[in-house]
Coordinates of C-alpha atoms in Angstrom, one line a residue:
X1 CA 35.4 -9.5 -24.1
X2 CA 32.6 -10.4 -26.5
X3 CA 29.0 -10.0 -25.5
X4 CA 28.6 -13.5 -24.5
X5 CA 31.4 -13.9 -22.3
X6 CA 30.2 -10.2 -20.9
X7 CA 26.8 -11.9 -20.0
X8 CA 28.2 -14.9 -18.6
X9 CA 30.2 -13.1 -16.5
X10 CA 27.6 -10.8 -15.5
X11 CA 25.5 -14.0 -14.4
X12 CA 28.7 -15.5 -12.4
X13 CA 29.1 -12.2 -10.1
X14 CA 25.2 -12.3 -9.9
X15 CA 25.2 -15.5 -8.4
X16 CA 28.0 -15.2 -6.4
X17 CA 28.1 -11.8 -4.8
X18 CA 24.8 -10.8 -2.6
X19 CA 21.8 -9.3 -4.2
X20 CA 21.8 -6.0 -2.6
X21 CA 21.2 -2.7 -4.1
X22 CA 24.1 -0.2 -4.6
X23 CA 25.1 1.7 -1.3
X24 CA 23.6 5.2 -1.0
X25 CA 26.2 8.0 -1.2
X26 CA 25.0 11.8 -1.3
X27 CA 21.4 11.6 -1.4
X28 CA 19.7 15.0 -1.8
X29 CA 17.1 16.1 1.2
X30 CA 13.4 15.8 0.8
X31 CA 12.4 17.7 3.8
X32 CA 10.1 20.0 1.6
X33 CA 8.1 17.1 0.7
X34 CA 7.4 16.7 4.4
X35 CA 6.1 20.2 5.2
X36 CA 2.7 21.5 5.5
X37 CA 1.0 22.8 2.4
X38 CA -2.1 24.9 1.9
X39 CA -5.3 23.2 0.5
X40 CA -6.6 24.5 -3.0
X41 CA -10.3 24.0 -2.6
X42 CA -11.3 25.5 -6.3
X43 CA -9.9 24.3 -9.5
X44 CA -7.4 26.1 -11.3
X45 CA -5.9 25.4 -14.6
X46 CA -2.4 23.7 -15.4
X47 CA 0.0 24.3 -17.9
X48 CA 0.0 21.7 -20.5
X49 CA 3.5 20.4 -21.7
X50 CA 3.4 17.7 -24.3
X51 CA -0.2 16.0 -25.3
X52 CA -2.4 14.8 -22.9
X53 CA -4.5 12.2 -24.8
X54 CA -8.1 13.7 -25.5
X55 CA -9.6 10.0 -25.1
X56 CA -8.9 10.3 -21.2
X57 CA -12.1 11.9 -19.5
X58 CA -11.9 11.9 -15.6
X59 CA -10.2 12.4 -12.2
X60 CA -7.0 11.0 -11.1
X61 CA -7.7 11.1 -7.1
X62 CA -4.8 11.4 -4.4
X63 CA -4.3 11.0 -0.9
X64 CA -1.8 11.2 1.8
X65 CA -0.5 13.7 4.2
X66 CA -0.6 17.1 4.2
X67 CA -0.2 19.0 7.3
X68 CA 2.3 17.9 10.0
X69 CA 2.0 20.0 13.2
X70 CA -0.7 22.4 14.9
X71 CA 0.5 24.9 17.0
X72 CA 3.8 24.0 18.6
X73 CA 2.8 20.3 18.6
X74 CA 4.4 18.0 15.7
X75 CA 3.6 14.7 14.2
X76 CA 6.5 12.2 14.7
X77 CA 5.7 9.4 11.7
X78 CA 4.8 10.3 8.3
X79 CA 1.8 8.4 8.5
X80 CA 0.3 10.9 11.1
X81 CA 0.2 13.8 9.0
X82 CA -3.6 15.4 8.0
X83 CA -4.9 13.9 5.3
X84 CA -4.8 15.9 2.0
X85 CA -7.3 15.1 -1.2
X86 CA -6.2 15.6 -4.5
X87 CA -7.9 16.0 -7.8
X88 CA -6.4 15.9 -11.5
X89 CA -9.9 16.6 -13.6
X90 CA -9.0 15.5 -17.3
X91 CA -11.2 16.1 -20.0
X92 CA -10.4 17.1 -23.7
X93 CA -6.7 17.4 -23.1
X94 CA -6.8 19.9 -20.2
X95 CA -6.5 19.2 -16.8
X96 CA -7.5 21.6 -13.6
X97 CA -6.3 20.4 -9.9
X98 CA -8.0 21.1 -6.4
X99 CA -7.2 19.7 -3.0
X100 CA -8.7 19.5 0.4
X101 CA -7.9 18.9 3.7
X102 CA -10.4 15.7 4.8
X103 CA -12.7 17.6 7.6
X104 CA -12.4 14.3 10.0
X105 CA -13.0 14.7 13.4
X106 CA -9.0 14.3 14.2
X107 CA -8.7 17.8 12.0
X108 CA -11.2 19.5 13.2
X109 CA -10.3 19.0 17.0
X110 CA -6.7 19.6 16.7
X111 CA -7.5 22.7 14.6
X112 CA -9.7 23.8 17.2
X113 CA -7.3 23.5 20.3
X114 CA -4.2 24.1 17.9
X115 CA -2.4 21.5 18.9
X116 CA -2.6 17.8 18.8
X117 CA -5.3 16.1 20.5
X118 CA -6.1 12.6 19.0
X119 CA -3.2 10.0 19.1
X120 CA -2.0 9.0 15.2
X121 CA 0.4 5.9 14.3
X122 CA 3.3 7.1 15.6
X123 CA 2.2 10.1 17.6
X124 CA 0.6 10.0 21.2
X125 CA -1.5 13.2 22.0
X126 CA -0.7 14.5 25.5
X127 CA -3.0 15.1 28.2
X128 CA -4.7 18.9 28.2
X129 CA -2.2 21.3 29.6
X130 CA -5.5 22.8 30.9
X131 CA -6.5 19.8 33.3
X132 CA -5.5 19.8 36.9
X133 CA -2.5 16.9 37.5
X134 CA -4.4 14.2 38.9
X135 CA -6.8 14.1 35.7
X136 CA -3.7 14.6 33.6
X137 CA -2.2 11.2 35.3
X138 CA -5.2 9.3 35.1
X139 CA -6.1 10.2 31.1
X140 CA -3.3 7.9 30.5
X141 CA -5.5 5.0 31.4
X142 CA -7.5 5.9 29.1
X143 CA -7.5 3.8 25.9
X144 CA -7.6 6.7 22.9
X145 CA -10.0 7.0 20.7
X146 CA -9.4 5.3 16.8
X147 CA -8.5 8.4 14.8
X148 CA -10.4 9.1 11.4
X149 CA -7.5 10.8 9.7
X150 CA -8.2 8.9 6.7
X151 CA -5.0 9.9 4.4
X152 CA -4.1 6.4 3.0
X153 CA -6.3 5.4 0.1
X154 CA -9.2 6.4 -1.8
X155 CA -11.7 3.5 -2.0
X156 CA -15.3 2.5 -3.4
X157 CA -18.2 0.7 -1.8
X158 CA -21.4 -0.1 -3.8
X159 CA -20.2 2.9 -6.5
X160 CA -19.3 5.4 -3.8
X161 CA -16.0 7.1 -2.6
X162 CA -14.7 6.9 0.5
X163 CA -11.0 8.0 2.1
X164 CA -9.7 5.3 4.5
X165 CA -7.1 4.6 6.7
X166 CA -6.7 1.7 8.7
X167 CA -9.1 1.7 11.8
X168 CA -12.8 1.3 11.9
X169 CA -13.8 4.4 10.2
X170 CA -13.7 5.9 6.5
X171 CA -15.4 9.1 5.2
X172 CA -17.5 9.5 2.0
X173 CA -16.2 11.7 -0.4
X174 CA -18.1 13.8 -3.1
X175 CA -15.1 12.9 -6.1
X176 CA -16.1 16.1 -8.1
X177 CA -15.7 18.6 -5.2
X178 CA -13.7 16.6 -2.8
X179 CA -16.0 18.1 -0.1
X180 CA -15.9 15.2 3.3
X181 CA -19.4 13.7 3.8
X182 CA -20.3 11.0 6.1
X183 CA -18.3 9.6 8.7
X184 CA -18.5 5.7 8.5
X185 CA -17.9 3.2 11.5
X186 CA -17.5 -0.7 10.3
X187 CA -18.2 -1.4 13.5
X188 CA -22.1 -0.7 13.0
X189 CA -22.3 -2.9 10.1
X190 CA -19.8 -6.0 11.2
X191 CA -18.2 -7.1 13.7
X192 CA -14.7 -5.9 13.3
X193 CA -12.6 -3.5 14.8
X194 CA -10.9 -2.1 11.8
X195 CA -10.1 -2.9 7.9
X196 CA -7.4 -2.3 5.3
X197 CA -7.1 0.9 2.5
X198 CA -6.9 -1.7 0.2
X199 CA -10.1 -3.3 -0.6
X200 CA -10.2 -5.9 -3.4
X201 CA -13.1 -5.8 -6.5
X202 CA -14.9 -8.6 -8.5
X203 CA -16.4 -8.5 -11.9
X204 CA -19.9 -8.6 -10.4
X205 CA -19.0 -5.6 -8.4
X206 CA -18.8 -6.9 -5.1
X207 CA -15.7 -5.6 -2.9
X208 CA -13.6 -7.7 -0.7
X209 CA -11.6 -6.6 2.5
X210 CA -9.9 -7.5 5.5
X211 CA -10.7 -6.6 9.5
X212 CA -9.8 -8.1 12.3
X213 CA -11.6 -9.1 15.6
X214 CA -10.9 -9.6 19.1
X215 CA -12.8 -10.8 22.2
X216 CA -13.1 -13.7 24.6
X217 CA -12.5 -16.4 22.2
X218 CA -9.4 -14.6 20.9
X219 CA -8.1 -12.3 18.2
X220 CA -9.3 -13.0 14.5
X221 CA -8.6 -11.9 10.9
X222 CA -12.0 -11.4 9.0
X223 CA -12.7 -11.6 5.1
X224 CA -15.2 -9.0 4.4
X225 CA -17.8 -9.5 1.7
X226 CA -19.7 -6.2 0.6
X227 CA -22.3 -6.7 -2.1
X228 CA -22.4 -4.6 -5.3
X229 CA -24.6 -1.6 -5.3
X230 CA -25.4 1.2 -7.7
X231 CA -23.9 4.5 -5.7
X232 CA -25.3 7.9 -5.5
X233 CA -27.3 7.4 -2.1
X234 CA -26.7 10.9 -0.2
X235 CA -25.8 8.4 3.1
X236 CA -23.1 5.5 3.7
X237 CA -24.3 2.4 2.5
X238 CA -22.6 -0.3 3.7
X239 CA -25.7 -2.7 4.1
X240 CA -25.2 -6.2 3.6
X241 CA -21.9 -6.4 4.6
X242 CA -20.6 -9.6 6.0
X243 CA -17.9 -11.7 7.4
X244 CA -16.9 -14.6 4.7
X245 CA -14.6 -16.3 7.0
X246 CA -12.6 -15.4 10.6
X247 CA -9.5 -16.8 10.9
X248 CA -7.8 -17.5 14.2
X249 CA -4.3 -15.5 15.0
X250 CA -1.4 -17.8 15.5
X251 CA -1.0 -16.0 18.5
X252 CA -4.0 -13.9 20.3
X253 CA -1.5 -12.1 22.3
X254 CA 0.4 -11.1 19.8
X255 CA -1.6 -11.0 16.3
X256 CA 0.2 -10.1 12.8
X257 CA 0.2 -6.3 11.3
X258 CA -1.4 -6.4 7.6
X259 CA -1.6 -3.9 5.3
X260 CA -3.4 -5.6 2.3
X261 CA -4.3 -8.9 0.8
X262 CA -4.4 -11.1 -2.3
X263 CA -7.5 -12.1 -4.2
X264 CA -7.7 -14.7 -7.7
X265 CA -10.6 -15.7 -9.3
X266 CA -11.9 -18.2 -6.5
X267 CA -9.8 -17.3 -3.5
X268 CA -9.3 -14.8 -0.8
X269 CA -5.3 -15.1 0.5
X270 CA -4.3 -13.5 4.0
X271 CA -0.6 -13.3 4.6
X272 CA -0.1 -13.7 8.3
X273 CA 3.3 -12.5 8.8
X274 CA 6.0 -12.1 11.5
X275 CA 5.5 -8.1 12.1
X276 CA 3.8 -8.6 15.7
X277 CA 1.3 -6.2 17.6
X278 CA 1.5 -6.9 21.1
X279 CA -1.7 -6.4 22.8
X280 CA -0.7 -6.1 26.2
X281 CA 1.8 -3.0 25.3
X282 CA -1.0 -1.8 23.2
X283 CA -3.2 -1.4 25.9
X284 CA -0.7 0.1 27.9
X285 CA 1.0 2.3 25.6
X286 CA -0.6 5.4 26.4
X287 CA 0.8 4.7 30.0
X288 CA 4.3 4.3 28.5
X289 CA 4.2 7.4 26.5
X290 CA 4.5 5.4 23.4
X291 CA 3.0 5.7 19.8
X292 CA 1.1 2.8 18.3
X293 CA 4.1 2.0 15.9
X294 CA 6.4 1.1 19.0
X295 CA 4.1 -1.7 20.1
X296 CA 4.6 -3.4 16.6
X297 CA 8.1 -5.9 16.6
X298 CA 9.6 -7.7 13.6
X299 CA 10.3 -11.3 14.7
X300 CA 12.1 -13.2 12.1
X301 CA 12.4 -16.5 14.0
X302 CA 8.7 -17.1 13.4
X303 CA 7.2 -18.4 9.9
X304 CA 4.9 -16.7 7.3
X305 CA 1.7 -18.6 7.0
X306 CA -0.5 -18.1 3.5
X307 CA -4.5 -18.1 4.8
X308 CA -6.5 -19.6 1.6
X309 CA -10.1 -19.0 1.8
X310 CA -12.7 -19.8 -1.0
X311 CA -14.3 -16.6 -1.5
X312 CA -17.6 -18.1 -2.5
X313 CA -18.2 -20.6 0.2
X314 CA -15.8 -18.9 3.1
X315 CA -14.1 -22.1 3.7
X316 CA -11.0 -22.2 4.6
X317 CA -8.5 -24.5 3.2
X318 CA -6.9 -27.1 5.7
X319 CA -3.6 -27.0 3.9
X320 CA -1.4 -25.1 6.0
X321 CA 0.9 -23.2 3.4
X322 CA 4.0 -21.5 4.9
X323 CA 7.1 -20.0 4.2
X324 CA 10.3 -18.4 6.0
X325 CA 10.2 -15.1 7.8
X326 CA 9.4 -12.0 5.1
X327 CA 6.9 -9.2 5.2
X328 CA 4.8 -7.5 2.3
X329 CA 2.9 -4.2 2.1
X330 CA 1.5 -4.8 -1.1
X331 CA 0.5 -7.3 -3.3
X332 CA 1.0 -7.2 -7.2
X333 CA -1.5 -9.6 -8.6
X334 CA -2.4 -13.3 -7.9
X335 CA -4.5 -16.0 -10.1
X336 CA -5.2 -19.6 -11.0
X337 CA -3.5 -21.7 -13.3
X338 CA -3.7 -25.4 -14.0
X339 CA -4.4 -26.1 -10.4
X340 CA -1.8 -24.1 -8.5
X341 CA -2.3 -20.5 -7.2
X342 CA 0.0 -18.1 -8.2
X343 CA 0.8 -14.8 -5.9
X344 CA 2.9 -11.8 -6.7
X345 CA 4.0 -9.6 -4.1
X346 CA 6.5 -7.1 -3.0
X347 CA 8.7 -8.5 -0.1
X348 CA 11.3 -7.4 2.0
X349 CA 13.2 -9.7 4.8
X350 CA 13.0 -6.9 7.6
X351 CA 9.7 -6.2 8.7
X352 CA 11.2 -3.4 10.8
X353 CA 10.9 -1.2 8.2
X354 CA 7.5 0.0 8.8
X355 CA 8.5 2.0 12.1
X356 CA 11.2 3.8 10.8
X357 CA 9.5 6.4 8.6
X358 CA 9.4 8.8 11.2
X359 CA 9.9 12.5 10.3
X360 CA 13.0 12.8 11.8
X361 CA 14.7 10.0 9.8
X362 CA 12.9 11.2 6.5
X363 CA 14.3 14.7 6.9
X364 CA 17.7 13.8 7.5
X365 CA 20.2 15.1 5.4
X366 CA 23.8 14.6 4.2
X367 CA 25.4 11.5 5.8
X368 CA 22.5 10.5 8.2
X369 CA 20.2 10.3 5.2
X370 CA 22.4 7.6 3.3
X371 CA 23.0 6.2 6.6
X372 CA 19.3 5.9 7.1
X373 CA 18.2 4.9 3.3
X374 CA 21.0 2.1 3.8
X375 CA 19.8 0.9 7.0
X376 CA 16.0 0.0 5.0
X377 CA 15.6 -3.0 3.4
X378 CA 15.3 -3.8 0.1
X379 CA 11.6 -4.4 -1.4
X380 CA 12.0 -6.7 -4.4
X381 CA 8.9 -8.1 -6.4
X382 CA 8.3 -12.2 -5.3
X383 CA 6.5 -14.7 -6.7
X384 CA 5.0 -17.8 -4.5
X385 CA 3.2 -21.1 -6.2
X386 CA 0.7 -22.6 -4.0
X387 CA -0.7 -26.1 -5.3
X388 CA -4.3 -25.8 -4.7
X389 CA -4.8 -29.5 -4.1
X390 CA -2.3 -31.8 -1.9
X391 CA -2.8 -35.4 -1.4
X392 CA -2.1 -37.2 1.7
X393 CA -0.4 -39.6 -0.2
X394 CA 2.2 -37.2 -1.5
X395 CA 5.8 -38.0 -0.3
X396 CA 7.5 -35.1 1.9
X397 CA 10.3 -33.0 1.1
X398 CA 9.5 -33.2 -2.9
X399 CA 8.5 -30.0 -5.3
X400 CA 4.8 -30.4 -5.8
X401 CA 5.0 -27.8 -8.6
X402 CA 4.9 -29.2 -12.0
X403 CA 4.4 -25.5 -13.8
X404 CA 6.9 -25.0 -16.5
X405 CA 8.5 -21.2 -16.4
X406 CA 8.9 -20.8 -12.3
X407 CA 11.4 -21.6 -10.0
X408 CA 9.2 -21.2 -7.3
X409 CA 9.0 -24.6 -4.9
X410 CA 6.4 -26.2 -2.7
X411 CA 7.2 -29.3 -0.8
X412 CA 4.8 -31.3 1.6
X413 CA 6.1 -31.1 5.0
X414 CA 4.8 -32.7 8.1
X415 CA 3.4 -29.2 9.1
X416 CA 2.1 -28.2 5.9
X417 CA 3.4 -27.2 2.5
X418 CA 6.6 -25.2 2.5
X419 CA 7.0 -22.5 -0.2
X420 CA 10.1 -20.9 -1.7
X421 CA 9.8 -17.9 -4.0
X422 CA 10.8 -17.0 -7.3
X423 CA 12.5 -13.6 -8.2
X424 CA 10.5 -11.6 -10.3
X425 CA 13.5 -9.7 -11.7
X426 CA 16.7 -9.5 -13.2
X427 CA 20.0 -8.0 -11.4
X428 CA 19.3 -4.4 -13.2
X429 CA 16.3 -4.0 -11.0
X430 CA 18.7 -3.3 -7.8
X431 CA 20.4 -0.9 -9.6
X432 CA 17.1 1.3 -9.0
X433 CA 16.8 0.4 -5.3
X434 CA 14.4 -2.4 -5.4
X435 CA 10.5 -1.5 -6.5
X436 CA 7.3 -0.7 -4.3
X437 CA 3.7 0.7 -4.6
X438 CA 2.8 -1.8 -7.6
X439 CA 0.0 -1.7 -10.1
X440 CA -1.4 -3.4 -12.9
X441 CA -4.3 -3.3 -15.4
X442 CA -6.6 -3.9 -12.7
X443 CA -10.0 -3.5 -14.7
X444 CA -8.9 -6.3 -16.9
X445 CA -6.3 -8.6 -15.4
X446 CA -6.8 -8.3 -11.9
X447 CA -7.1 -12.0 -10.4
X448 CA -6.3 -13.3 -14.2
X449 CA -3.0 -14.0 -15.6
X450 CA -1.1 -11.0 -16.9
X451 CA 2.3 -9.9 -18.1
X452 CA 2.9 -6.5 -17.2
X453 CA 3.3 -4.3 -13.6
X454 CA 3.9 -0.8 -12.8
X455 CA 6.1 0.4 -9.7
X456 CA 8.1 3.3 -8.1
X457 CA 11.7 2.1 -8.0
X458 CA 13.4 3.0 -4.7
X459 CA 16.8 4.6 -5.0
X460 CA 15.6 6.7 -2.2
X461 CA 13.8 6.9 0.9
X462 CA 10.8 7.8 -1.7
X463 CA 10.2 6.6 -5.0
X464 CA 12.7 8.4 -7.2
X465 CA 11.8 6.3 -10.7
X466 CA 8.9 4.9 -12.2
X467 CA 9.3 1.3 -13.6
X468 CA 7.7 -1.3 -16.2
X469 CA 8.0 -4.6 -15.5
X470 CA 7.6 -7.0 -18.4
X471 CA 7.4 -10.6 -17.2
X472 CA 8.1 -12.4 -20.1
X473 CA 12.0 -11.8 -19.6
X474 CA 11.6 -9.8 -16.8
X475 CA 12.5 -7.1 -18.6
X476 CA 12.3 -3.1 -17.2
X477 CA 11.5 0.1 -18.8
X478 CA 12.4 3.0 -16.6
X479 CA 11.3 6.4 -16.6
X480 CA 13.8 8.5 -14.2
X481 CA 15.4 12.4 -13.7
X482 CA 17.2 13.4 -11.1
X483 CA 15.6 15.3 -8.2
X484 CA 12.1 14.3 -9.9
X485 CA 9.8 12.0 -7.1
X486 CA 6.9 10.4 -8.8
X487 CA 4.0 8.8 -7.0
X488 CA 2.7 5.5 -7.4
X489 CA 1.8 4.8 -11.0
X490 CA -1.8 4.3 -12.1
X491 CA -3.0 2.3 -15.3
X492 CA -5.6 3.7 -17.2
X493 CA -6.7 1.6 -20.0
X494 CA -7.3 2.9 -23.8
X495 CA -10.8 2.6 -24.7
X496 CA -10.2 0.6 -27.4
X497 CA -7.2 -1.5 -26.2
X498 CA -6.4 -5.0 -27.6
X499 CA -3.0 -5.2 -25.6
X500 CA -2.7 -5.2 -21.9
X501 CA -0.5 -2.5 -22.0
X502 CA -2.5 0.4 -24.3
X503 CA -3.2 2.8 -22.0
X504 CA -1.5 5.3 -20.3
X505 CA 0.4 5.7 -16.8
X506 CA -0.3 8.4 -14.3
X507 CA 2.3 10.0 -11.8
X508 CA 2.3 12.9 -9.4
X509 CA 5.5 14.0 -9.9
X510 CA 7.0 16.1 -6.9
X511 CA 10.6 17.8 -6.4
X512 CA 12.6 19.3 -3.3
X513 CA 14.6 21.4 -5.4
X514 CA 12.0 24.1 -6.5
X515 CA 9.0 25.3 -4.8
X516 CA 5.4 24.7 -6.9
X517 CA 7.4 22.5 -9.7
X518 CA 5.0 19.5 -9.2
X519 CA 2.9 18.4 -12.4
X520 CA 0.9 15.5 -13.3
X521 CA 3.1 13.1 -15.6
X522 CA 1.5 10.9 -18.4
X523 CA 3.3 8.1 -20.0
X524 CA 2.4 5.7 -22.7
X525 CA 2.2 2.7 -20.9
X526 CA 3.4 0.7 -23.9
X527 CA 6.4 2.4 -24.7
X528 CA 6.9 4.0 -21.2
X529 CA 7.6 7.5 -22.7
X530 CA 6.3 10.7 -21.6
X531 CA 3.5 12.0 -23.7
X532 CA 2.7 15.1 -21.7
X533 CA 2.5 16.8 -18.3
X534 CA 0.4 19.2 -16.3
X535 CA 2.3 21.5 -14.4
X536 CA 0.8 22.6 -11.1
X537 CA 1.6 26.4 -9.7
X538 CA 1.0 25.2 -6.1
X539 CA 3.3 22.9 -3.8
X540 CA 2.2 19.2 -3.3
X541 CA 3.8 16.9 -0.6
X542 CA 4.7 13.4 -1.0
X543 CA 1.7 11.3 -1.0
X544 CA 0.6 7.5 -0.7
X545 CA -2.5 5.9 -3.2
X546 CA -5.1 6.7 -5.1
X547 CA -7.2 5.6 -8.3
X548 CA -8.8 7.1 -11.7
X549 CA -12.4 7.6 -11.5
X550 CA -13.3 7.5 -15.4
X551 CA -16.2 9.4 -16.6
X552 CA -18.7 9.3 -18.9

């Protein structure tokens, strides 16, 4: 067959058959990437292979779980491991590495008792065995205090660095020494019970985040605004933080779980998805002996709602934008174009996946690992397009989108505007298992029209490839090597960049095949080929998120 015929046949097969990744077979065990490691508090040299560009000057900061047991008690869920912070300091083509455990109250108390005494996302701390049986019984009726084990991300407020999780607590961090500083409680500044570990930053230096609150008036999702600041203060400074908008939950008894949100030039977008938290079960989960993740449920009979808020006035749009049940953990980008709001995000059709990442599942081997991976839904990049002005006289059931080059639709209905997505990928992405942990050239293109994004391909339970997506034609470039598991890619722009992809992409690569074989990988972002690597003679577990701290 000639090329034209082959392409036509490929298109027909793509349209006729389910768009799913290949079935797993013979996936290797990643259990060694989920074992406790020692910290490396003093910077050590790395071995450079290839070339690390001399213009890179700063620190690649990473966060994630690094300790999974205390004494005989072990954590149940990957999210529960004690936060281990990593720093790759890059200067003049050389790299040093250091790491420290976050000295959270949770870490210190667990260490002192040599057992887990603070409950985490998937692990319920058991009563003190030294108490009498009556004290143990009644302790189950006490609501556990929120953890300050901030192992999800590095974030910035007013120029200062913090590590964050999804409770009301953060910890200020010295980005050079990784020393744990002040414990910060959001409730001391504004009326929220928790905040995400994925804030957004605008070009004026302000920070936006999303928190929640609940009381007699019901359950609310709150858009948080923190003004710009110079940083460098001795203590934490969130003064001036305010709630920009409060969005009532569709159900106060069963609000939605959220991990992040979207930001465009003029709007904050909260996605109310049908991953539900049963507040009654939450109040009783200690009595029931369940982990926090077990009081969450995926309810696909419900819709997903996009709440659009003017980020300058705090006004919530009167238009109800909604779509079928889907879930998203991470957004790629959002921007405005000729009266439309474009939202790109990593989406799946089964939100039960969050509770599945138990250490027991992740440490499976052989057929059990294949079975577990195959049970997970494929995460794919989707685009939604929302018309910002919807007139009352618009007829129902007609597509309101007049933008070229998109197949996304938005139709006015009796209950709002129903949106369908465009797939931001071609069939070849499925060969890499879909994608997650998306990143862009955030400094210059966040909340603006853009062309490229970077992510991890998920041909395994952890990312096993790095991907560059060119949205013009939805073309992929791939870095993939058997047995190597790269972290979330972070883009660092070149100092004299002219194009969007002028710069490098950094990722920490780990392997279960050989101990002390981790390395910092540096790719040319334009060609997506390796420039160099910095080999680290210590064990590094698979982590979550991070950022690059550029230094003058």
